[in-house]
């Protein structure tokens, strides 16, 4: 456990609780969410964006509301963004997610054109 504490950041380390009697590590908070699989909302957004941006080199969707689906962060690199300003890129993402956005509180969008 000492080696793990040196590697992990303070916020991650504080989320770990060790039960000394059973020698098991229980993950909670952000660490548990980080190690878990995609939520249904994340999967739905990924599906929509993959359909809309088939040339996407990378796509990452994270529910940053703690799993309730109120707020998402999207990172997408796609050749479809080439020659477009950031505002235009974000507008394309917003249009693709028009139906999904209606049920959200907020959305963080990070777009880019692949370097290669």
C-alpha atoms as one frame of an Amber mdcrd trajectory, in Angstrom:
protein
   0.000   0.000   0.000   2.900   2.369   0.669   4.101   2.055  -2.906   0.607
   2.833  -4.160   0.381   5.950  -2.006   3.590   7.303  -3.505   2.286   6.853
  -7.028  -1.269   8.074  -6.554  -2.150  11.711  -6.131  -3.431  12.986  -2.801
  -7.033  13.184  -3.958  -6.948   9.623  -5.235  -5.159   8.359  -2.133  -7.733
  10.016   0.110 -10.455   8.096  -1.714  -8.897   4.761  -0.756  -9.934   3.071
   2.461  -8.143  -0.017   3.716  -9.891  -2.502   5.982  -6.966  -3.784   8.033
  -8.832  -6.822   9.333  -9.509  -8.246   5.873  -6.622  -6.625   3.960  -8.975
  -5.541   1.193  -9.030  -2.166  -0.517 -12.411  -0.536  -0.976 -12.608   2.069
  -3.703 -14.965   4.980  -3.327 -15.761   8.315  -4.918 -13.809   9.395  -8.004
 -11.529   6.347  -7.966 -14.464   3.939  -8.104 -15.986   5.910 -10.998 -12.606
   6.021 -12.779 -12.259   2.243 -12.667 -15.870   1.419 -13.526 -17.322   0.849
 -16.976 -19.231   3.383 -19.047 -22.606   4.610 -17.906 -25.609   4.174 -20.202
 -25.555   7.902 -20.958 -21.875   7.838 -21.912 -22.445   4.833 -24.172 -25.427
   6.511 -25.860 -23.443   9.708 -26.519 -20.477   7.718 -27.875 -22.805   5.864
 -30.265 -24.356   9.084 -31.570 -20.981  10.779 -32.026 -19.434   7.749 -33.775
 -22.328   7.790 -36.242 -22.042  11.549 -36.829 -18.223  11.640 -36.933 -17.103
   8.357 -38.547 -13.617   9.777 -39.174 -13.030  10.506 -35.480  -9.486   9.510
 -34.524 -10.295   9.654 -30.813 -13.449  10.023 -28.752 -13.867  10.153 -24.998
 -17.113  10.821 -23.130 -17.186  11.144 -19.334 -20.178  11.720 -17.066 -18.767
  14.402 -14.752 -21.955  14.658 -12.706 -21.111  11.603 -10.654 -23.083   9.189
 -12.791 -26.504  10.861 -12.822 -26.223  12.023 -16.444 -26.645  15.742 -15.805
 -23.259  16.856 -17.146 -20.769  15.357 -19.579 -17.288  16.130 -20.838 -16.531
  15.215 -24.446 -13.111  15.055 -26.088 -13.199  14.373 -29.811 -10.575  14.563
 -32.567 -11.931  14.267 -36.076 -10.903  15.117 -39.616 -14.427  16.525 -40.098
 -13.271  19.532 -38.051 -10.460  20.457 -40.467 -10.740  24.068 -41.628 -13.438
  24.926 -39.084 -13.089  27.319 -36.163 -13.560  25.958 -32.640 -17.041  27.497
 -32.392 -18.062  25.756 -35.610 -16.622  22.438 -34.351 -18.575  22.726 -31.098
 -21.738  23.611 -33.003 -21.406  20.372 -34.998 -21.129  18.378 -31.762 -24.117
  20.212 -30.260 -26.193  19.524 -33.379 -25.274  15.833 -33.281 -26.387  15.639
 -29.639 -29.497  17.805 -29.997 -31.860  15.253 -28.416 -29.438  14.156 -25.669
 -28.663  17.749 -24.637 -32.298  18.404 -23.718 -31.922  16.241 -20.616 -28.532
  17.618 -19.552 -27.567  20.373 -17.159 -24.257  21.083 -18.883 -21.755  19.934
 -21.466 -18.011  20.522 -21.799 -16.743  20.052 -25.337 -13.108  19.768 -26.395
 -12.527  19.343 -30.128  -9.434  19.089 -32.293  -8.195  17.921 -35.668  -5.904
  14.862 -35.514  -2.228  15.768 -35.928  -1.485  12.832 -38.254
